[in-house]
GROMACS .gro file of N, CA, C and O in nm:
model
  404
    1MET      N    1   1.386  -2.226   1.985
    1MET     CA    2   1.266  -2.319   1.911
    1MET      C    3   1.128  -2.268   2.008
    1MET      O    4   1.099  -2.236   1.942
    2ARG      N    5   1.192  -2.234   2.112
    2ARG     CA    6   1.063  -2.230   2.209
    2ARG      C    7   1.037  -1.989   2.182
    2ARG      O    8   0.922  -2.031   2.199
    3THR      N    9   1.105  -1.986   2.155
    3THR     CA   10   1.104  -1.833   2.117
    3THR      C   11   1.030  -1.858   1.975
    3THR      O   12   0.884  -1.732   1.976
    4ILE      N   13   1.018  -1.948   1.871
    4ILE     CA   14   0.969  -1.914   1.774
    4ILE      C   15   0.787  -2.007   1.810
    4ILE      O   16   0.735  -1.874   1.776
    5GLY      N   17   0.802  -2.050   1.888
    5GLY     CA   18   0.667  -2.072   1.918
    5GLY      C   19   0.641  -2.007   1.983
    5GLY      O   20   0.517  -2.019   1.952
    6ASN      N   21   0.637  -1.926   2.035
    6ASN     CA   22   0.595  -1.797   2.158
    6ASN      C   23   0.568  -1.744   2.102
    6ASN      O   24   0.430  -1.693   2.059
    7TRP      N   25   0.590  -1.704   1.983
    7TRP     CA   26   0.576  -1.590   1.842
    7TRP      C   27   0.468  -1.611   1.823
    7TRP      O   28   0.338  -1.538   1.752
    8LEU      N   29   0.462  -1.778   1.734
    8LEU     CA   30   0.344  -1.792   1.666
    8LEU      C   31   0.238  -1.904   1.764
    8LEU      O   32   0.101  -1.926   1.666
    9SER      N   33   0.216  -1.863   1.861
    9SER     CA   34   0.100  -1.885   1.984
    9SER      C   35   0.008  -1.769   2.036
    9SER      O   36   0.107  -1.707   2.063
   10LYS      N   37  -0.041  -1.797   2.034
   10LYS     CA   38  -0.136  -1.727   2.147
   10LYS      C   39  -0.190  -1.568   2.071
   10LYS      O   40  -0.140  -1.461   2.167
   11ARG      N   41  -0.156  -1.539   1.968
   11ARG     CA   42  -0.167  -1.404   1.939
   11ARG      C   43  -0.359  -1.334   1.951
   11ARG      O   44  -0.428  -1.417   1.905
   12ARG      N   45  -0.322  -1.216   1.959
   12ARG     CA   46  -0.469  -1.172   1.903
   12ARG      C   47  -0.410  -1.029   1.844
   12ARG      O   48  -0.338  -0.969   1.836
   13GLN      N   49  -0.540  -0.995   1.778
   13GLN     CA   50  -0.553  -0.816   1.701
   13GLN      C   51  -0.671  -0.802   1.749
   13GLN      O   52  -0.805  -0.874   1.769
   14ARG      N   53  -0.687  -0.649   1.666
   14ARG     CA   54  -0.797  -0.622   1.675
   14ARG      C   55  -0.839  -0.505   1.563
   14ARG      O   56  -0.734  -0.495   1.505
   15VAL      N   57  -0.928  -0.480   1.524
   15VAL     CA   58  -0.953  -0.394   1.434
   15VAL      C   59  -0.986  -0.250   1.433
   15VAL      O   60  -1.056  -0.264   1.544
   16CYS      N   61  -0.959  -0.138   1.365
   16CYS     CA   62  -0.965  -0.004   1.425
   16CYS      C   63  -0.976   0.049   1.311
   16CYS      O   64  -0.920   0.077   1.166
   17VAL      N   65  -1.189   0.124   1.316
   17VAL     CA   66  -1.189   0.175   1.182
   17VAL      C   67  -1.250   0.285   1.256
   17VAL      O   68  -1.328   0.344   1.318
   18LYS      N   69  -1.198   0.420   1.149
   18LYS     CA   70  -1.242   0.566   1.196
   18LYS      C   71  -1.246   0.567   1.421
   18LYS      O   72  -1.348   0.631   1.454
   19GLY      N   73  -1.093   0.498   1.413
   19GLY     CA   74  -1.106   0.552   1.594
   19GLY      C   75  -1.186   0.436   1.673
   19GLY      O   76  -1.138   0.473   1.784
   20VAL      N   77  -1.261   0.383   1.629
   20VAL     CA   78  -1.363   0.286   1.693
   20VAL      C   79  -1.295   0.180   1.714
   20VAL      O   80  -1.247   0.085   1.554
   21LYS      N   81  -1.254   0.113   1.801
   21LYS     CA   82  -1.123  -0.023   1.765
   21LYS      C   83  -1.285  -0.170   1.856
   21LYS      O   84  -1.333  -0.125   1.919
   22SER      N   85  -1.262  -0.265   1.782
   22SER     CA   86  -1.327  -0.350   1.854
   22SER      C   87  -1.247  -0.473   1.937
   22SER      O   88  -1.100  -0.445   1.985
   23THR      N   89  -1.322  -0.575   1.964
   23THR     CA   90  -1.246  -0.605   2.089
   23THR      C   91  -1.141  -0.723   2.069
   23THR      O   92  -1.118  -0.737   1.916
   24TRP      N   93  -1.044  -0.774   2.133
   24TRP     CA   94  -0.949  -0.857   2.129
   24TRP      C   95  -0.951  -0.978   2.062
   24TRP      O   96  -1.047  -1.032   2.109
   25GLU      N   97  -0.950  -1.051   1.930
   25GLU     CA   98  -0.973  -1.172   1.953
   25GLU      C   99  -0.851  -1.264   1.904
   25GLU      O  100  -0.706  -1.192   1.862
   26GLU      N  101  -0.854  -1.406   1.926
   26GLU     CA  102  -0.742  -1.485   1.911
   26GLU      C  103  -0.736  -1.489   1.766
   26GLU      O  104  -0.824  -1.510   1.717
   27VAL      N  105  -0.593  -1.493   1.733
   27VAL     CA  106  -0.565  -1.508   1.614
   27VAL      C  107  -0.578  -1.656   1.582
   27VAL      O  108  -0.494  -1.712   1.672
   28TRP      N  109  -0.620  -1.696   1.458
   28TRP     CA  110  -0.562  -1.844   1.409
   28TRP      C  111  -0.500  -1.898   1.298
   28TRP      O  112  -0.420  -2.024   1.358
   29SER      N  113  -0.463  -1.786   1.213
   29SER     CA  114  -0.344  -1.814   1.135
   29SER      C  115  -0.228  -1.837   1.204
   29SER      O  116  -0.186  -1.796   1.338
   30LYS      N  117  -0.095  -1.924   1.154
   30LYS     CA  118  -0.005  -1.958   1.235
   30LYS      C  119   0.130  -1.866   1.238
   30LYS      O  120   0.161  -1.774   1.355
   31VAL      N  121   0.122  -1.780   1.126
   31VAL     CA  122   0.240  -1.723   1.119
   31VAL      C  123   0.215  -1.545   1.037
   31VAL      O  124   0.118  -1.560   0.938
   32PRO      N  125   0.196  -1.465   1.063
   32PRO     CA  126   0.207  -1.363   1.068
   32PRO      C  127   0.249  -1.247   0.939
   32PRO      O  128   0.335  -1.293   0.906
   33HIS      N  129   0.158  -1.263   0.854
   33HIS     CA  130   0.156  -1.215   0.715
   33HIS      C  131   0.211  -1.103   0.732
   33HIS      O  132   0.161  -0.993   0.831
   34GLY      N  133   0.309  -1.044   0.649
   34GLY     CA  134   0.416  -0.913   0.618
   34GLY      C  135   0.529  -0.944   0.794
   34GLY      O  136   0.543  -0.804   0.738
   35SER      N  137   0.508  -1.015   0.817
   35SER     CA  138   0.673  -1.097   0.919
   35SER      C  139   0.713  -1.047   0.827
   35SER      O  140   0.765  -1.106   0.731
   36LEU      N  141   0.800  -1.076   0.909
   36LEU     CA  142   1.009  -1.067   0.823
   36LEU      C  143   1.055  -1.209   0.853
   36LEU      O  144   1.094  -1.283   0.776
   37LEU      N  145   0.965  -1.295   0.965
   37LEU     CA  146   1.015  -1.392   0.980
   37LEU      C  147   0.945  -1.464   0.883
   37LEU      O  148   0.952  -1.595   0.838
   38GLY      N  149   0.854  -1.496   0.858
   38GLY     CA  150   0.732  -1.520   0.768
   38GLY      C  151   0.757  -1.629   0.665
   38GLY      O  152   0.786  -1.755   0.638
   39PRO      N  153   0.811  -1.532   0.562
   39PRO     CA  154   0.882  -1.599   0.454
   39PRO      C  155   0.985  -1.735   0.468
   39PRO      O  156   0.953  -1.831   0.426
   40LEU      N  157   1.083  -1.743   0.517
   40LEU     CA  158   1.154  -1.772   0.581
   40LEU      C  159   1.154  -1.887   0.643
   40LEU      O  160   1.183  -2.022   0.646
   41LEU      N  161   1.034  -1.896   0.712
   41LEU     CA  162   0.941  -2.024   0.791
   41LEU      C  163   0.838  -2.039   0.741
   41LEU      O  164   0.910  -2.213   0.723
   42PHE      N  165   0.824  -2.023   0.641
   42PHE     CA  166   0.745  -2.121   0.559
   42PHE      C  167   0.819  -2.168   0.462
   42PHE      O  168   0.796  -2.276   0.406
   43LEU      N  169   0.968  -2.133   0.394
   43LEU     CA  170   0.988  -2.165   0.293
   43LEU      C  171   1.103  -2.338   0.424
   43LEU      O  172   1.126  -2.399   0.378
   44ILE      N  173   1.095  -2.291   0.522
   44ILE     CA  174   1.174  -2.411   0.647
   44ILE      C  175   1.060  -2.533   0.597
   44ILE      O  176   1.114  -2.655   0.638
   45TYR      N  177   0.925  -2.485   0.630
   45TYR     CA  178   0.836  -2.613   0.632
   45TYR      C  179   0.801  -2.649   0.470
   45TYR      O  180   0.775  -2.745   0.503
   46ILE      N  181   0.813  -2.601   0.368
   46ILE     CA  182   0.818  -2.683   0.242
   46ILE      C  183   0.892  -2.710   0.181
   46ILE      O  184   0.925  -2.785   0.067
   47ASN      N  185   1.039  -2.665   0.290
   47ASN     CA  186   1.162  -2.698   0.236
   47ASN      C  187   1.163  -2.870   0.151
   47ASN      O  188   1.239  -2.879   0.038
   48ASP      N  189   1.097  -2.972   0.210
   48ASP     CA  190   1.093  -3.099   0.172
   48ASP      C  191   0.975  -3.153   0.064
   48ASP      O  192   0.980  -3.281   0.052
   49LEU      N  193   0.899  -3.011   0.018
   49LEU     CA  194   0.776  -3.094  -0.066
   49LEU      C  195   0.831  -3.162  -0.161
   49LEU      O  196   0.770  -3.271  -0.162
   50GLU      N  197   0.894  -3.119  -0.234
   50GLU     CA  198   0.908  -3.187  -0.370
   50GLU      C  199   1.088  -3.287  -0.368
   50GLU      O  200   1.061  -3.383  -0.455
   51GLU      N  201   1.051  -3.411  -0.249
   51GLU     CA  202   1.177  -3.485  -0.226
   51GLU      C  203   1.143  -3.609  -0.301
   51GLU      O  204   1.246  -3.649  -0.392
   52GLU      N  205   1.060  -3.642  -0.331
   52GLU     CA  206   0.981  -3.805  -0.393
   52GLU      C  207   0.922  -3.743  -0.488
   52GLU      O  208   0.883  -3.859  -0.602
   53VAL      N  209   0.935  -3.659  -0.548
   53VAL     CA  210   0.842  -3.590  -0.685
   53VAL      C  211   0.913  -3.573  -0.832
   53VAL      O  212   1.012  -3.546  -0.808
   54VAL      N  213   0.922  -3.664  -0.897
   54VAL     CA  214   0.999  -3.639  -1.078
   54VAL      C  215   1.016  -3.529  -1.169
   54VAL      O  216   1.077  -3.461  -1.158
   55SER      N  217   0.844  -3.508  -1.102
   55SER     CA  218   0.849  -3.366  -1.219
   55SER      C  219   0.893  -3.241  -1.134
   55SER      O  220   0.964  -3.264  -1.075
   56LYS      N  221   0.942  -3.134  -1.214
   56LYS     CA  222   0.950  -2.991  -1.164
   56LYS      C  223   0.864  -2.967  -1.086
   56LYS      O  224   0.791  -2.919  -1.137
   57VAL      N  225   0.911  -2.842  -0.947
   57VAL     CA  226   0.833  -2.764  -0.929
   57VAL      C  227   0.906  -2.653  -0.929
   57VAL      O  228   1.019  -2.678  -0.876
   58PHE      N  229   0.802  -2.544  -0.887
   58PHE     CA  230   0.846  -2.408  -0.920
   58PHE      C  231   0.778  -2.340  -0.779
   58PHE      O  232   0.655  -2.377  -0.771
   59LYS      N  233   0.836  -2.306  -0.640
   59LYS     CA  234   0.752  -2.244  -0.564
   59LYS      C  235   0.821  -2.113  -0.546
   59LYS      O  236   1.002  -2.031  -0.567
   60PHE      N  237   0.731  -2.042  -0.557
   60PHE     CA  238   0.762  -1.857  -0.529
   60PHE      C  239   0.652  -1.788  -0.417
   60PHE      O  240   0.518  -1.825  -0.416
   61ALA      N  241   0.671  -1.763  -0.295
   61ALA     CA  242   0.683  -1.718  -0.192
   61ALA      C  243   0.567  -1.846  -0.219
   61ALA      O  244   0.603  -1.948  -0.111
   62ASP      N  245   0.443  -1.859  -0.134
   62ASP     CA  246   0.356  -1.900  -0.106
   62ASP      C  247   0.300  -2.024  -0.241
   62ASP      O  248   0.164  -2.071  -0.170
   63ASP      N  249   0.332  -1.981  -0.307
   63ASP     CA  250   0.282  -2.058  -0.466
   63ASP      C  251   0.399  -2.154  -0.523
   63ASP      O  252   0.477  -2.160  -0.483
   64THR      N  253   0.294  -2.215  -0.502
   64THR     CA  254   0.384  -2.392  -0.566
   64THR      C  255   0.296  -2.411  -0.745
   64THR      O  256   0.181  -2.419  -0.682
   65LYS      N  257   0.409  -2.471  -0.745
   65LYS     CA  258   0.370  -2.522  -0.939
   65LYS      C  259   0.447  -2.625  -0.998
   65LYS      O  260   0.545  -2.661  -0.928
   66LEU      N  261   0.332  -2.754  -0.994
   66LEU     CA  262   0.373  -2.882  -1.018
   66LEU      C  263   0.457  -2.848  -1.189
   66LEU      O  264   0.310  -2.873  -1.238
   67PHE      N  265   0.530  -2.925  -1.274
   67PHE     CA  266   0.480  -2.960  -1.419
   67PHE      C  267   0.588  -3.052  -1.470
   67PHE      O  268   0.716  -3.053  -1.432
   68ARG      N  269   0.567  -3.053  -1.596
   68ARG     CA  270   0.625  -3.200  -1.646
   68ARG      C  271   0.564  -3.192  -1.803
   68ARG      O  272   0.446  -3.130  -1.811
   69GLN      N  273   0.684  -3.240  -1.904
   69GLN     CA  274   0.606  -3.303  -2.001
   69GLN      C  275   0.509  -3.431  -2.071
   69GLN      O  276   0.562  -3.458  -1.973
   70VAL      N  277   0.375  -3.367  -2.074
   70VAL     CA  278   0.322  -3.511  -2.103
   70VAL      C  279   0.267  -3.534  -2.258
   70VAL      O  280   0.200  -3.447  -2.299
   71SER      N  281   0.370  -3.641  -2.334
   71SER     CA  282   0.288  -3.644  -2.441
   71SER      C  283   0.244  -3.781  -2.474
   71SER      O  284   0.165  -3.849  -2.559
   72ASN      N  285   0.253  -3.843  -2.357
   72ASN     CA  286   0.120  -4.054  -2.376
   72ASN      C  287   0.092  -4.041  -2.260
   72ASN      O  288   0.122  -3.992  -2.157
   73THR      N  289   0.063  -4.168  -2.223
   73THR     CA  290  -0.052  -4.225  -2.106
   73THR      C  291   0.069  -4.193  -1.935
   73THR      O  292   0.045  -4.233  -1.897
   74VAL      N  293   0.232  -4.273  -2.032
   74VAL     CA  294   0.311  -4.279  -1.936
   74VAL      C  295   0.327  -4.139  -1.847
   74VAL      O  296   0.343  -4.175  -1.739
   75ASP      N  297   0.331  -4.036  -1.965
   75ASP     CA  298   0.373  -3.936  -1.860
   75ASP      C  299   0.227  -3.859  -1.759
   75ASP      O  300   0.282  -3.797  -1.681
   76ALA      N  301   0.156  -3.908  -1.845
   76ALA     CA  302  -0.001  -3.872  -1.729
   76ALA      C  303   0.044  -3.922  -1.594
   76ALA      O  304  -0.021  -3.846  -1.513
   77LEU      N  305   0.052  -4.072  -1.648
   77LEU     CA  306   0.025  -4.134  -1.526
   77LEU      C  307   0.147  -4.083  -1.364
   77LEU      O  308   0.136  -4.118  -1.262
   78GLY      N  309   0.291  -4.041  -1.447
   78GLY     CA  310   0.392  -3.995  -1.412
   78GLY      C  311   0.344  -3.854  -1.327
   78GLY      O  312   0.370  -3.831  -1.206
   79MET      N  313   0.233  -3.772  -1.384
   79MET     CA  314   0.241  -3.653  -1.369
   79MET      C  315   0.085  -3.714  -1.208
   79MET      O  316   0.108  -3.618  -1.128
   80GLN      N  317   0.041  -3.778  -1.262
   80GLN     CA  318  -0.040  -3.815  -1.124
   80GLN      C  319   0.032  -3.877  -1.054
   80GLN      O  320  -0.013  -3.814  -0.910
   81GLU      N  321   0.130  -3.899  -1.045
   81GLU     CA  322   0.180  -4.003  -0.915
   81GLU      C  323   0.233  -3.894  -0.883
   81GLU      O  324   0.186  -3.885  -0.688
   82ASP      N  325   0.318  -3.800  -0.876
   82ASP     CA  326   0.325  -3.687  -0.866
   82ASP      C  327   0.281  -3.607  -0.774
   82ASP      O  328   0.279  -3.545  -0.676
   83LEU      N  329   0.138  -3.554  -0.841
   83LEU     CA  330  -0.005  -3.521  -0.774
   83LEU      C  331  -0.036  -3.600  -0.641
   83LEU      O  332  -0.032  -3.503  -0.489
   84ASP      N  333  -0.022  -3.767  -0.640
   84ASP     CA  334  -0.062  -3.809  -0.546
   84ASP      C  335   0.011  -3.825  -0.453
   84ASP      O  336   0.024  -3.776  -0.302
   85ARG      N  337   0.196  -3.767  -0.476
   85ARG     CA  338   0.271  -3.774  -0.343
   85ARG      C  339   0.262  -3.588  -0.268
   85ARG      O  340   0.257  -3.631  -0.196
   86LEU      N  341   0.230  -3.526  -0.356
   86LEU     CA  342   0.190  -3.436  -0.282
   86LEU      C  343   0.035  -3.363  -0.191
   86LEU      O  344   0.096  -3.335  -0.093
   87VAL      N  345  -0.041  -3.444  -0.222
   87VAL     CA  346  -0.177  -3.473  -0.168
   87VAL      C  347  -0.097  -3.516  -0.014
   87VAL      O  348  -0.148  -3.474   0.074
   88GLU      N  349  -0.041  -3.682  -0.057
   88GLU     CA  350   0.031  -3.701   0.110
   88GLU      C  351   0.091  -3.629   0.180
   88GLU      O  352   0.099  -3.612   0.308
   89TRP      N  353   0.196  -3.555   0.123
   89TRP     CA  354   0.329  -3.449   0.158
   89TRP      C  355   0.176  -3.368   0.273
   89TRP      O  356   0.235  -3.279   0.363
   90ALA      N  357   0.080  -3.294   0.156
   90ALA     CA  358   0.016  -3.224   0.291
   90ALA      C  359  -0.059  -3.248   0.393
   90ALA      O  360  -0.125  -3.229   0.467
   91ASP      N  361  -0.104  -3.349   0.311
   91ASP     CA  362  -0.192  -3.434   0.477
   91ASP      C  363  -0.107  -3.495   0.568
   91ASP      O  364  -0.159  -3.408   0.679
   92LYS      N  365  -0.007  -3.528   0.603
   92LYS     CA  366   0.122  -3.548   0.640
   92LYS      C  367   0.182  -3.395   0.751
   92LYS      O  368   0.183  -3.391   0.877
   93TRP      N  369   0.161  -3.298   0.648
   93TRP     CA  370   0.202  -3.165   0.694
   93TRP      C  371   0.075  -3.110   0.772
   93TRP      O  372   0.117  -2.962   0.783
   94GLN      N  373  -0.064  -3.125   0.770
   94GLN     CA  374  -0.165  -3.037   0.739
   94GLN      C  375  -0.188  -2.977   0.666
   94GLN      O  376  -0.211  -2.790   0.733
   95MET      N  377  -0.090  -2.952   0.543
   95MET     CA  378  -0.151  -2.826   0.471
   95MET      C  379  -0.227  -2.856   0.381
   95MET      O  380  -0.273  -2.959   0.275
   96GLN      N  381  -0.285  -2.683   0.285
   96GLN     CA  382  -0.394  -2.731   0.222
   96GLN      C  383  -0.331  -2.656   0.071
   96GLN      O  384  -0.271  -2.543   0.136
   97PHE      N  385  -0.358  -2.730  -0.045
   97PHE     CA  386  -0.347  -2.639  -0.068
   97PHE      C  387  -0.479  -2.607  -0.208
   97PHE      O  388  -0.575  -2.654  -0.193
   98ASN      N  389  -0.469  -2.488  -0.289
   98ASN     CA  390  -0.563  -2.425  -0.326
   98ASN      C  391  -0.572  -2.454  -0.474
   98ASN      O  392  -0.507  -2.404  -0.536
   99VAL      N  393  -0.648  -2.529  -0.513
   99VAL     CA  394  -0.590  -2.560  -0.644
   99VAL      C  395  -0.705  -2.464  -0.734
   99VAL      O  396  -0.673  -2.474  -0.890
  100SER      N  397  -0.796  -2.367  -0.679
  100SER     CA  398  -0.795  -2.351  -0.783
  100SER      C  399  -0.769  -2.233  -0.849
  100SER      O  400  -0.814  -2.114  -0.976
  101LYS      N  401  -0.612  -2.168  -0.768
  101LYS     CA  402  -0.533  -2.118  -0.831
  101LYS      C  403  -0.484  -2.115  -0.948
  101LYS      O  404  -0.364  -2.084  -1.022
   0.00000   0.00000   0.00000
């Protein structure tokens, strides 16, 4: 596990435009985009996302969709409870959902 931790920490990058290179800067994001391990690590990270959720959860790449049929107030309250559970999960793991998507 130390190898993965080392791979995810203290990474630096720079930009090159028309042969002119910027200074090296530390990368704050955790998993490098476009890496071979990135998708696997993300799936491991979110594996328990829907453990206590009653609604259906669809996960693809970095997108998550929650859905269920809502025909009455009880269904709507159930959906809200599931949304609240996802918010609790996100708070616990310091993950943010992009609700605008």
